[in-house]
mmCIF file of C-alpha atoms and ligand atoms in Angstrom:
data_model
loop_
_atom_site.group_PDB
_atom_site.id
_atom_site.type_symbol
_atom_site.label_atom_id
_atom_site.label_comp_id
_atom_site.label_asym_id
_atom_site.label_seq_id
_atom_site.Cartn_x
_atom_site.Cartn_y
_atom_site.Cartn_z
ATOM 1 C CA UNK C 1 103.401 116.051 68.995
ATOM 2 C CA UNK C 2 105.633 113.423 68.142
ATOM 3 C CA UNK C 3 104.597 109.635 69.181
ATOM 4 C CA UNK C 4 107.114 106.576 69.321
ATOM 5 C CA UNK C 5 107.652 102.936 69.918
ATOM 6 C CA UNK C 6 109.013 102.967 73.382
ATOM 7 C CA UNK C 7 111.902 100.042 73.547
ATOM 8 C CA UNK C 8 110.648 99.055 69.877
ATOM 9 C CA UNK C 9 107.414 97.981 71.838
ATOM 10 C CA UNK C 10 105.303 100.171 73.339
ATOM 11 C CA UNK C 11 103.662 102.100 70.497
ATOM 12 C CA UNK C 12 101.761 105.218 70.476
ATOM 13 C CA UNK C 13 103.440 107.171 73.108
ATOM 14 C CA UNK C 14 103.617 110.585 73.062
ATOM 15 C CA UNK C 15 107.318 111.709 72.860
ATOM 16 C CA UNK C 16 106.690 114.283 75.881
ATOM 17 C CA UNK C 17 105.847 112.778 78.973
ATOM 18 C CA UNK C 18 104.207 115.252 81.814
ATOM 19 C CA UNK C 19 105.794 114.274 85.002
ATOM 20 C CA UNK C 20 103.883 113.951 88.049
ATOM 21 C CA UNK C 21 106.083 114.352 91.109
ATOM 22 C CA UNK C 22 104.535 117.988 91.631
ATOM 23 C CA UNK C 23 101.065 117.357 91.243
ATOM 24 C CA UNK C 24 100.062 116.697 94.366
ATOM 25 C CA UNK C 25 100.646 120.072 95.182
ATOM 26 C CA UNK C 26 98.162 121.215 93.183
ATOM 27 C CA UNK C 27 93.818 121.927 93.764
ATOM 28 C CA UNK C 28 91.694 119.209 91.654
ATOM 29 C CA UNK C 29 90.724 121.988 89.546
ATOM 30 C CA UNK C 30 94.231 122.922 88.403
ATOM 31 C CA UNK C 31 95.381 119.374 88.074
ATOM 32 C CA UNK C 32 92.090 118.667 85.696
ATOM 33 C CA UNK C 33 93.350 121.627 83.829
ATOM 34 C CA UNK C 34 96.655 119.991 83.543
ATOM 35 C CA UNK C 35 95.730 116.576 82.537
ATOM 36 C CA UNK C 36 93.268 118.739 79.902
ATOM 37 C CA UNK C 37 95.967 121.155 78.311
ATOM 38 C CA UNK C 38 98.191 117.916 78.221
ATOM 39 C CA UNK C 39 95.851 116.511 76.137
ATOM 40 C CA UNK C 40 95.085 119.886 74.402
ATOM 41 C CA UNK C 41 98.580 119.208 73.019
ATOM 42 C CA UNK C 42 98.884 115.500 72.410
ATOM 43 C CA UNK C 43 100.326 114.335 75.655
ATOM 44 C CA UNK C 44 99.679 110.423 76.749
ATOM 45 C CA UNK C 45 102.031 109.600 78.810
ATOM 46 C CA UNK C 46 102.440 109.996 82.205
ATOM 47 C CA UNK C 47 105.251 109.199 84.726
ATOM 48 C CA UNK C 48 104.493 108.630 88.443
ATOM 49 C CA UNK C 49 106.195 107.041 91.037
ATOM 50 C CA UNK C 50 105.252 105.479 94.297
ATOM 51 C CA UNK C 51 106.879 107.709 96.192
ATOM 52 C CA UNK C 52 105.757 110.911 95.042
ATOM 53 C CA UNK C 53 104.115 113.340 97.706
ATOM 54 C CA UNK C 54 103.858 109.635 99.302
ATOM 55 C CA UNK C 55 101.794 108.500 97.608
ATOM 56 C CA UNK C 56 99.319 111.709 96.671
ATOM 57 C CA UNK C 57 100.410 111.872 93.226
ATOM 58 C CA UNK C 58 99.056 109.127 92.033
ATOM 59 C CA UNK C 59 96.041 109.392 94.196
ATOM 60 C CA UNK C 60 95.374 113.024 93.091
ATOM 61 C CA UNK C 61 96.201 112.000 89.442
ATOM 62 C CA UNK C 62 93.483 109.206 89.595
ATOM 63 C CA UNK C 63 91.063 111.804 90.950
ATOM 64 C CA UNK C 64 90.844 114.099 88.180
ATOM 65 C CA UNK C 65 90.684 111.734 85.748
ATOM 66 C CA UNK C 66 87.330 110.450 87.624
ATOM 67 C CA UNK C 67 86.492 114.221 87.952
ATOM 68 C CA UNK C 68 86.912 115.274 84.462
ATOM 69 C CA UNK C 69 85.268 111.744 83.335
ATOM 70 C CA UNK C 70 88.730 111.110 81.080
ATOM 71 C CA UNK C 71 88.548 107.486 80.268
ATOM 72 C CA UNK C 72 91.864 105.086 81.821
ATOM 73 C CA UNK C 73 92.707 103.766 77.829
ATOM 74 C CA UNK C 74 93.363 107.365 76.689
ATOM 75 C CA UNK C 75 96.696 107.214 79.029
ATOM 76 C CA UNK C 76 99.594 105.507 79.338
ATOM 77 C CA UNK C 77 100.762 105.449 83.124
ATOM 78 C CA UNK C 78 104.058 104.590 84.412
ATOM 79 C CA UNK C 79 105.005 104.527 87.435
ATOM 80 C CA UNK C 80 108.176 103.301 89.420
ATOM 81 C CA UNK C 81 109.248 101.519 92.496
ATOM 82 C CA UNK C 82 111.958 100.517 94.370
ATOM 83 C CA UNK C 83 112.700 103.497 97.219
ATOM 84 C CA UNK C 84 111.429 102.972 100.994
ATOM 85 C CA UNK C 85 111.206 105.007 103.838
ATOM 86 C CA UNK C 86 112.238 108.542 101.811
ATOM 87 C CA UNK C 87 111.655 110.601 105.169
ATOM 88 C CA UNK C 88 112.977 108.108 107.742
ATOM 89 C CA UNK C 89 115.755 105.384 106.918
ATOM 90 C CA UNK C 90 115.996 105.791 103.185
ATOM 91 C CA UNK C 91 117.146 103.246 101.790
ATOM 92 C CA UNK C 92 116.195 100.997 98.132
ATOM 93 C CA UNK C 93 114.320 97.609 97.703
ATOM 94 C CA UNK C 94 113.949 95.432 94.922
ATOM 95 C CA UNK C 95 113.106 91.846 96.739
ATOM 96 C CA UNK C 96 110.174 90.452 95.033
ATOM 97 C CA UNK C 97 107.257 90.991 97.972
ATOM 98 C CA UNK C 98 108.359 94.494 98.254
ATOM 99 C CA UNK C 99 108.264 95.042 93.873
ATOM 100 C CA UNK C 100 104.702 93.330 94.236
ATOM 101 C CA UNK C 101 102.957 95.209 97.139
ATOM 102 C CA UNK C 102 104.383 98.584 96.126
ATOM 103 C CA UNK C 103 102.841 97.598 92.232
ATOM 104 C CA UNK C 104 99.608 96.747 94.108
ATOM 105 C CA UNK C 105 99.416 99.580 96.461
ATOM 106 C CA UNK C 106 99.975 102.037 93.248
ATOM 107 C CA UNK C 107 97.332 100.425 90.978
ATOM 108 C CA UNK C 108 94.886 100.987 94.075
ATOM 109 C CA UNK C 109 95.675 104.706 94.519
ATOM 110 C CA UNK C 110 95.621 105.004 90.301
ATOM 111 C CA UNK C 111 92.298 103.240 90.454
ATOM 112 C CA UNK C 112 93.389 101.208 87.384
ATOM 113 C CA UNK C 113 93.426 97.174 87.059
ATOM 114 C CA UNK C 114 96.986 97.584 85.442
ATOM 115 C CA UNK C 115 100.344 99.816 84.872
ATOM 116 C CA UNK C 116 101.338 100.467 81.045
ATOM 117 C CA UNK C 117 105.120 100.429 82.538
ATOM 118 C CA UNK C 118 106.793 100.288 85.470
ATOM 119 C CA UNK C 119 109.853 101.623 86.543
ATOM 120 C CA UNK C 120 112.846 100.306 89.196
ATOM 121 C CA UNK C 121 113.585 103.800 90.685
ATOM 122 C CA UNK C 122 117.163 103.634 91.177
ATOM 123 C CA UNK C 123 119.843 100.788 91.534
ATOM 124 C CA UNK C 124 119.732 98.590 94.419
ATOM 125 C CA UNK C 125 123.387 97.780 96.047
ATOM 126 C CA UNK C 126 121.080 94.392 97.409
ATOM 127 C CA UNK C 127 119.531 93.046 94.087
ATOM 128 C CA UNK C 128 118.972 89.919 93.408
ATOM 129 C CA UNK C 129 118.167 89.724 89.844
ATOM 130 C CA UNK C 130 116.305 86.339 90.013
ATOM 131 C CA UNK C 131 114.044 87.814 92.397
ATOM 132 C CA UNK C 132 113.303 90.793 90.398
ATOM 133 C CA UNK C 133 112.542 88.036 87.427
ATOM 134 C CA UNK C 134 109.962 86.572 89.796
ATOM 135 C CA UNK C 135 108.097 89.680 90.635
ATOM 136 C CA UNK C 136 108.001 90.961 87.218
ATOM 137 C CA UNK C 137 106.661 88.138 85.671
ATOM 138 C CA UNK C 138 103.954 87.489 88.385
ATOM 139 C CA UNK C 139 103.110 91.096 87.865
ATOM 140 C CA UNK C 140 103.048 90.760 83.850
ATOM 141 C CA UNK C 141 101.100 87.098 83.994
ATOM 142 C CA UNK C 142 98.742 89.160 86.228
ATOM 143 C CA UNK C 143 97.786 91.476 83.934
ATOM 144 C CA UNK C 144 98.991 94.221 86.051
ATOM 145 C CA UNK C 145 101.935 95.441 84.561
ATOM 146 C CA UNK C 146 102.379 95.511 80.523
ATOM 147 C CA UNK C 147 105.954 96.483 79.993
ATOM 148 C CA UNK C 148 109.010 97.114 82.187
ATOM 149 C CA UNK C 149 112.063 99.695 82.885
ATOM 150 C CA UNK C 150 114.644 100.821 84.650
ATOM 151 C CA UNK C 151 115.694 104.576 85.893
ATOM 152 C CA UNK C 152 119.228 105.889 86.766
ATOM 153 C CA UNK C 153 120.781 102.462 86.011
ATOM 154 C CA UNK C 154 124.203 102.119 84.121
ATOM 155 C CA UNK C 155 124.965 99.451 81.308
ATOM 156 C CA UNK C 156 126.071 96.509 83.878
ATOM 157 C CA UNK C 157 123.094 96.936 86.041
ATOM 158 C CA UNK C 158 120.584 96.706 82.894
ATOM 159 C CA UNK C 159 122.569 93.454 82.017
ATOM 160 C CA UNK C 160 122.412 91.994 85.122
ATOM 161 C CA UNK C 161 118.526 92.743 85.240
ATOM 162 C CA UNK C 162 118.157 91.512 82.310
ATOM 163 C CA UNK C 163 120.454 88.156 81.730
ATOM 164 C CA UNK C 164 117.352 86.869 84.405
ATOM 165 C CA UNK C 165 114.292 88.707 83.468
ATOM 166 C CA UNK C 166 111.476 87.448 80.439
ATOM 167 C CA UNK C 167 110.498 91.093 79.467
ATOM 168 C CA UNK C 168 112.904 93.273 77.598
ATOM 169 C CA UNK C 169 113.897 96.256 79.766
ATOM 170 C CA UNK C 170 112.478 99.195 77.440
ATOM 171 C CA UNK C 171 113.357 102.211 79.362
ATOM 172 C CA UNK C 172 115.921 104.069 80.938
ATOM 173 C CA UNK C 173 114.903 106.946 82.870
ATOM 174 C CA UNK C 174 118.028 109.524 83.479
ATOM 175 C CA UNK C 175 118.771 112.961 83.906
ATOM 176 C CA UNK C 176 119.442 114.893 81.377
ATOM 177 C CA UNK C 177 118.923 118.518 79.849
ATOM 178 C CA UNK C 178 121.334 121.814 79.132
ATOM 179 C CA UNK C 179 122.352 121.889 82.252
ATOM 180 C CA UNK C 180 122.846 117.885 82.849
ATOM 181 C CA UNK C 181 125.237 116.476 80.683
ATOM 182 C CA UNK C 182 127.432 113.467 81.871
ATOM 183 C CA UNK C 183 126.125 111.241 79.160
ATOM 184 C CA UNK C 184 127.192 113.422 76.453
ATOM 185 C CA UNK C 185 130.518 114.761 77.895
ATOM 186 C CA UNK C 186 132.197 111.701 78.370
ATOM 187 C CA UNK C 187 131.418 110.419 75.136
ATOM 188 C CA UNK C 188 132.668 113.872 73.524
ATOM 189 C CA UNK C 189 135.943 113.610 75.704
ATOM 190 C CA UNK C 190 136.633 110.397 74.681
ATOM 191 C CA UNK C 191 140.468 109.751 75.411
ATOM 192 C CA UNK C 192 141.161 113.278 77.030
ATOM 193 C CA UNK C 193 142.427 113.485 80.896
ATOM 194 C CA UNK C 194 139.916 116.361 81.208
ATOM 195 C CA UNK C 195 137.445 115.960 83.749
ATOM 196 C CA UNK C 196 134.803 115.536 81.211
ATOM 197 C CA UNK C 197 136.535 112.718 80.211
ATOM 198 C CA UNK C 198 135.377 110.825 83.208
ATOM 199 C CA UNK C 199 132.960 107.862 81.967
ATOM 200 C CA UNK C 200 130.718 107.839 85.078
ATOM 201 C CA UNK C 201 128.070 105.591 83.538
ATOM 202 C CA UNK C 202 129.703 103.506 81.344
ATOM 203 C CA UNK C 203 128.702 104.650 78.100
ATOM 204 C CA UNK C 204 125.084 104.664 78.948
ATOM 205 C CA UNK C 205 124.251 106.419 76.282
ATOM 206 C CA UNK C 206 125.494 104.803 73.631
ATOM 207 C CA UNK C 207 124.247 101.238 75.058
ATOM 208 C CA UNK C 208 121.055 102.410 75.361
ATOM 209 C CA UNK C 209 121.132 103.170 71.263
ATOM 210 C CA UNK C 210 122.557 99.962 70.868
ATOM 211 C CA UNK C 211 120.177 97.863 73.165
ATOM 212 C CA UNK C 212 117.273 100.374 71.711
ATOM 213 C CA UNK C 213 116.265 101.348 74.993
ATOM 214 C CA UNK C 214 114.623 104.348 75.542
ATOM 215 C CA UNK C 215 116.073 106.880 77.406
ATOM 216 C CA UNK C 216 113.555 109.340 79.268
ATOM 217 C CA UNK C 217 115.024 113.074 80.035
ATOM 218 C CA UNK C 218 113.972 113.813 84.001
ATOM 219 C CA UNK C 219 114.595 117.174 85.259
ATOM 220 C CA UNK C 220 115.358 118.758 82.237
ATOM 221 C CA UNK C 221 115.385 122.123 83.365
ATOM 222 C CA UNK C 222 116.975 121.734 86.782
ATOM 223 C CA UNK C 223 120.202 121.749 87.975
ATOM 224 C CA UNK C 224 119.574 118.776 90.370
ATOM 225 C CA UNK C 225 116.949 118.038 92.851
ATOM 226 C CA UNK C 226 118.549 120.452 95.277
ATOM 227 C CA UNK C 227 119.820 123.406 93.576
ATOM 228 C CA UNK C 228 116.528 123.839 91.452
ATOM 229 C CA UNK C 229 116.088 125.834 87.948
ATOM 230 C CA UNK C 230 119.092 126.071 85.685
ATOM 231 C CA UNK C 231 117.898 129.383 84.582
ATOM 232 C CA UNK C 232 117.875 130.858 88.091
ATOM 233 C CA UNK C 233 121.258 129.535 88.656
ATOM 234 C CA UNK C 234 124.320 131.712 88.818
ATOM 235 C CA UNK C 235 126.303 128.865 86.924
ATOM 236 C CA UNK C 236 124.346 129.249 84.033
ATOM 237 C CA UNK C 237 123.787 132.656 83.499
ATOM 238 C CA UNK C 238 125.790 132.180 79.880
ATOM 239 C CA UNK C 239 123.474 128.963 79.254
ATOM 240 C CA UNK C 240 120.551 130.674 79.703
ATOM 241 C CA UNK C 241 121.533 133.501 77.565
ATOM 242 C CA UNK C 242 122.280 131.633 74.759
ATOM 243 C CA UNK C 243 118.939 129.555 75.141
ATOM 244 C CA UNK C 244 116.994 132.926 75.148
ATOM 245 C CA UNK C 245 118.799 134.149 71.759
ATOM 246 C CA UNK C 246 118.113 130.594 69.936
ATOM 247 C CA UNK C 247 114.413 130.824 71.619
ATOM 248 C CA UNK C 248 113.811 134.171 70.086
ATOM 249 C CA UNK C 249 115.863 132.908 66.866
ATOM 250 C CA UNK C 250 113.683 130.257 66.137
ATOM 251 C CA UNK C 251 110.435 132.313 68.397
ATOM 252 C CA UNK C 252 109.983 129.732 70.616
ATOM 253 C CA UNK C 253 109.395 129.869 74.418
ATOM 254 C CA UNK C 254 112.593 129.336 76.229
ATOM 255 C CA UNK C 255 111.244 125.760 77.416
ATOM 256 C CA UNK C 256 110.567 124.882 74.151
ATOM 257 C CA UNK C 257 113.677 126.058 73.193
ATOM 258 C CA UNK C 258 115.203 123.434 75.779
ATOM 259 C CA UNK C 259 113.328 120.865 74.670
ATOM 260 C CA UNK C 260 114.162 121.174 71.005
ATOM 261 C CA UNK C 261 118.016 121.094 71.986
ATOM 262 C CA UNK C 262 116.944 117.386 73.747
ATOM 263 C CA UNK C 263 115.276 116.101 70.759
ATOM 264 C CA UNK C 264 117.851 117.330 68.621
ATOM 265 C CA UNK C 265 120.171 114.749 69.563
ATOM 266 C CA UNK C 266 119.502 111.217 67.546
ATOM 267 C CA UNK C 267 118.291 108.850 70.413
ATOM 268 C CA UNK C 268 115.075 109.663 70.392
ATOM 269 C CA UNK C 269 114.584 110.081 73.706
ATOM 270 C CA UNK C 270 111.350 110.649 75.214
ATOM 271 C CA UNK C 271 111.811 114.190 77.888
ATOM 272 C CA UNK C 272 109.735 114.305 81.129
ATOM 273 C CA UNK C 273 108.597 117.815 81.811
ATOM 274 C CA UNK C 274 106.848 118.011 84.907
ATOM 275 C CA UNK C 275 105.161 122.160 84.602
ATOM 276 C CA UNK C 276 101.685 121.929 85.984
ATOM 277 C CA UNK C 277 101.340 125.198 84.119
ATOM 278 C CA UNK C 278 99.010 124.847 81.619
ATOM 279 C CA UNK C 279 100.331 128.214 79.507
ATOM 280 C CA UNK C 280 104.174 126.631 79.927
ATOM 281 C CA UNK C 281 103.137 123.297 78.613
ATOM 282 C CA UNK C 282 101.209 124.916 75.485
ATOM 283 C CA UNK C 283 104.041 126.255 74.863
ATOM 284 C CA UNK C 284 106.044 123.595 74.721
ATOM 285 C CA UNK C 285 104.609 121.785 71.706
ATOM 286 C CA UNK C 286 106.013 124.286 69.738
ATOM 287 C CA UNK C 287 109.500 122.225 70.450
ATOM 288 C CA UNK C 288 109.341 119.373 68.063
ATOM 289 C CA UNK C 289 108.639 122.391 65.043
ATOM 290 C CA UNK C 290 112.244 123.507 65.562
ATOM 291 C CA UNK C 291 115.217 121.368 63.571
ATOM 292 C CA UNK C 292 118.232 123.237 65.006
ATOM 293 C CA UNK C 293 121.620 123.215 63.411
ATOM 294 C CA UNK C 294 124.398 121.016 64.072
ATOM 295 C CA UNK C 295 126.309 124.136 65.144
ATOM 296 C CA UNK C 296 122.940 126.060 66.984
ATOM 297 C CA UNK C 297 123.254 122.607 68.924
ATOM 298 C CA UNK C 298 126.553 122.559 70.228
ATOM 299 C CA UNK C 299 126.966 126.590 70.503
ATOM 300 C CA UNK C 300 124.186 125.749 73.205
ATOM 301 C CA UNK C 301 126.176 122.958 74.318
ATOM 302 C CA UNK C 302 129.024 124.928 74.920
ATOM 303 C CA UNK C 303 127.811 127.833 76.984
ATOM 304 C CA UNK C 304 127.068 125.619 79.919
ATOM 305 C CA UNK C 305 130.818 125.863 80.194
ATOM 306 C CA UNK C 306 131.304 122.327 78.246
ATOM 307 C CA UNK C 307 134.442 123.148 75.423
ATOM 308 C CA UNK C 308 135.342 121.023 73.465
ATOM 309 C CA UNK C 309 138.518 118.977 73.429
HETATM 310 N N1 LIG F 1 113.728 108.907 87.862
HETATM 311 C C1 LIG F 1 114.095 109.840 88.702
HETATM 312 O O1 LIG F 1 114.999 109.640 89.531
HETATM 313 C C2 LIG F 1 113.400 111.162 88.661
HETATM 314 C C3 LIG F 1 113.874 112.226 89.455
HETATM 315 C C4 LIG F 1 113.192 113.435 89.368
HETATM 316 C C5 LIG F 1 112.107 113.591 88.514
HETATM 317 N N2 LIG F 1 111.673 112.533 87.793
HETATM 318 C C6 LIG F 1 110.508 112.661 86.866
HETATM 319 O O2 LIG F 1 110.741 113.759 86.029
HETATM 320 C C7 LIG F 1 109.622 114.624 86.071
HETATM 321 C C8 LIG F 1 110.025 116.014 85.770
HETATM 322 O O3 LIG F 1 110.862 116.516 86.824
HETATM 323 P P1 LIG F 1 110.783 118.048 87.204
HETATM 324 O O4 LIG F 1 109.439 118.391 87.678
HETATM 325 O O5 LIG F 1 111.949 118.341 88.081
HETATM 326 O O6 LIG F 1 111.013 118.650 85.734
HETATM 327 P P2 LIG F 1 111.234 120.082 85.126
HETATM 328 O O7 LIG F 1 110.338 120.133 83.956
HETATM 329 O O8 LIG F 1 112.706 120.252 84.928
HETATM 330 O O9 LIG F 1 110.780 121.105 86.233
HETATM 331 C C9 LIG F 1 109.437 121.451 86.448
HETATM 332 C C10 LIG F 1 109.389 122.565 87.456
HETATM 333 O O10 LIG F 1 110.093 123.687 86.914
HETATM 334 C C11 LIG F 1 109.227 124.810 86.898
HETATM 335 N N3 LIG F 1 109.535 125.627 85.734
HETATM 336 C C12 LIG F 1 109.768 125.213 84.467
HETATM 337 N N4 LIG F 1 110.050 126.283 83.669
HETATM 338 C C13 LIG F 1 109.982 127.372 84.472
HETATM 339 C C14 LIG F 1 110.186 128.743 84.261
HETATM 340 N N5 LIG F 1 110.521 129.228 83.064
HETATM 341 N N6 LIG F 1 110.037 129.600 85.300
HETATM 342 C C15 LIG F 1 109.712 129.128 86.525
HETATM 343 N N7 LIG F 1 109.499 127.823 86.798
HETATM 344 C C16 LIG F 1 109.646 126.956 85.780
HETATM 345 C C17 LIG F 1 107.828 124.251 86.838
HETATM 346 O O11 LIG F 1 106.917 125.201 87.368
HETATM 347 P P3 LIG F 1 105.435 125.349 86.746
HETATM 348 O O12 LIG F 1 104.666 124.193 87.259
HETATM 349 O O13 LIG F 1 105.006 126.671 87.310
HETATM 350 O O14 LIG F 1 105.591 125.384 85.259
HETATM 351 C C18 LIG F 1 107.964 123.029 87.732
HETATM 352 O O15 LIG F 1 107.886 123.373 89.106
HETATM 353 C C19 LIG F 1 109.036 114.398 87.466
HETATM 354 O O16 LIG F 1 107.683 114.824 87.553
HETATM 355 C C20 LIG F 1 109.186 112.931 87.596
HETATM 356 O O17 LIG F 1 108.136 112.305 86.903
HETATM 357 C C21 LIG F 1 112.309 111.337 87.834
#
């Protein structure tokens, strides 16, 4: 396992996060086998969000740790807020009460006095950046909340945020994998009139490099939310073919495989995997042994139907 400076301030993280939007699906025995092998392997980072399984996730999460007696300071939680209402009128918040009582109501399921990071989920059309200044430095006076991030957020927004805020925004939280690519294309299309060309996040990227934000890889083996795993995917039959030649190349597993061609690229970004299969997460360690060729890189690249211009 790798570990880095998150933002050039959090230190000691693990450079693979375990994701825990699926965990509450999970028995307490499996999920304390989880949080175990994750730790088997160096993991010590771990991403929640308010919102996940409503709330369960973090609940769950908090259980197992009690259950497996795994002491609070061997983590480092984050978790996120800023979506309401998911199964009714869905819709984003980031007024101060609502920032502060979702912060609370997550550090009571965690059972923890304090968040290592938190997270605004995704952009709100409504924000008031002043107010988001207010509730993150009640939260950080507090003790409650050590450092702070954004997810899904383009360069403007993270300007905006942060022209009001005290704390340095340390993290961006995108998607990104094989199969994911926006932030890459554009760049690599630069001044074509090819589709790819399209600069949907406004260099996001590259200002996160600049800024020295970290970026954090979510989803990186899905297509999207909806249409599920790349490698199931029609789409990418080509992808996954390719993935499965460099895998056996270099004889890693195929996830590992997927995660070496994310931490191949310079930014040091920080992927979220969220298995809660304790063989496919051993496995995955194996990732940051592989240092694959510029050309092994973008052969990989390519097959997910990307040419180049
Ligand atoms: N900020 C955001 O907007 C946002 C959005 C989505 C997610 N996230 C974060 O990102 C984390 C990771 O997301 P994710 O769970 O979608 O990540 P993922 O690592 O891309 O997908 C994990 C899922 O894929 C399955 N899987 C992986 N390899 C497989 C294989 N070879 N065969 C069959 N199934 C396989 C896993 O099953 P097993 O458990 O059986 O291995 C698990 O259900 C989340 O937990 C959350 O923390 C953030």
């Amino acid at each position: 396992m790798n570990y880095l400076t998150v933002g050039n301030e959090l230190e000691g993280a693990s450079q693979l996060v375990l994701g825990c939007m699926r965990l509450a699906e999970h028995s307490p025995e499996e999920i304390i086998s989880v949080l175990e092998t994750a730790g088997e392997i160096g993991i010590n980072f771990f991403d929640h969000s308010d919102v996940y399984a409503g709330g369960q996730s973090e609940a769950k999460f908090a259980q197992a740790l009690q259950l497996a007696k795994i002491p609070r300071d061997r983590f480092l939680i984050q978790s996120k807020c800023g979506l309401r209402d998911v199964h009714s009128n869905y819709h984003f918040d980031f007024s101060k009460d609502y920032i502060i009582s979702s912060v609370e109501a997550s550090l009571k399921r965690l059972q923890t006095d304090y968040l290592d990071v938190l997270l605004l989920h995704r952009p709100d059309a409504l924000v008031e950046p002043e107010e988001v200044a207010e509730a993150f430095s009640r939260l950080h006076q507090a003790g409650k909340v050590r450092y702070f991030g954004v997810s899904n957020q383009n360069p403007y927004q993270i300007e905006l945020l942060q022209k009001s805020l005290e704390q340095p925004l340390i993290i961006n939280q995108l998607q990104f994998g094989p199969a994911h690519t926006p932030m890459i294309d554009a760049g690599l299309n630069s001044n074509m009139l090819n589709q790819l060309a399209v600069n949907r996040d406004g260099g996001v990227l590259e200002y996160c490099r600049l800024q020295g934000i970290t970026i954090q890889p979510w989803s990186p083996f899905q297509v999207d939310l909806q249409q599920g795993l790349f490698m199931k995917h029609p789409k990418y039959a080509q992808l996954t073919a390719v993935l499965e030649k460099f895998a056996a190349a270099y004889q890693l597993s195929f996830e590992a495989m997927v995660l070496a061609w994310i931490l191949r690229h310079p930014a040091h970004m920080q992927p979220i995997v969220g298995s809660m299969n304790p063989d496919r997460l051993r496995s995955m360690a194996a990732a940051f042994d592989a240092e694959l060729s510029r050309a092994d890189w973008y052969e990989i690249y390519k097959s997910a139907g990307n040419p180049l211009p």
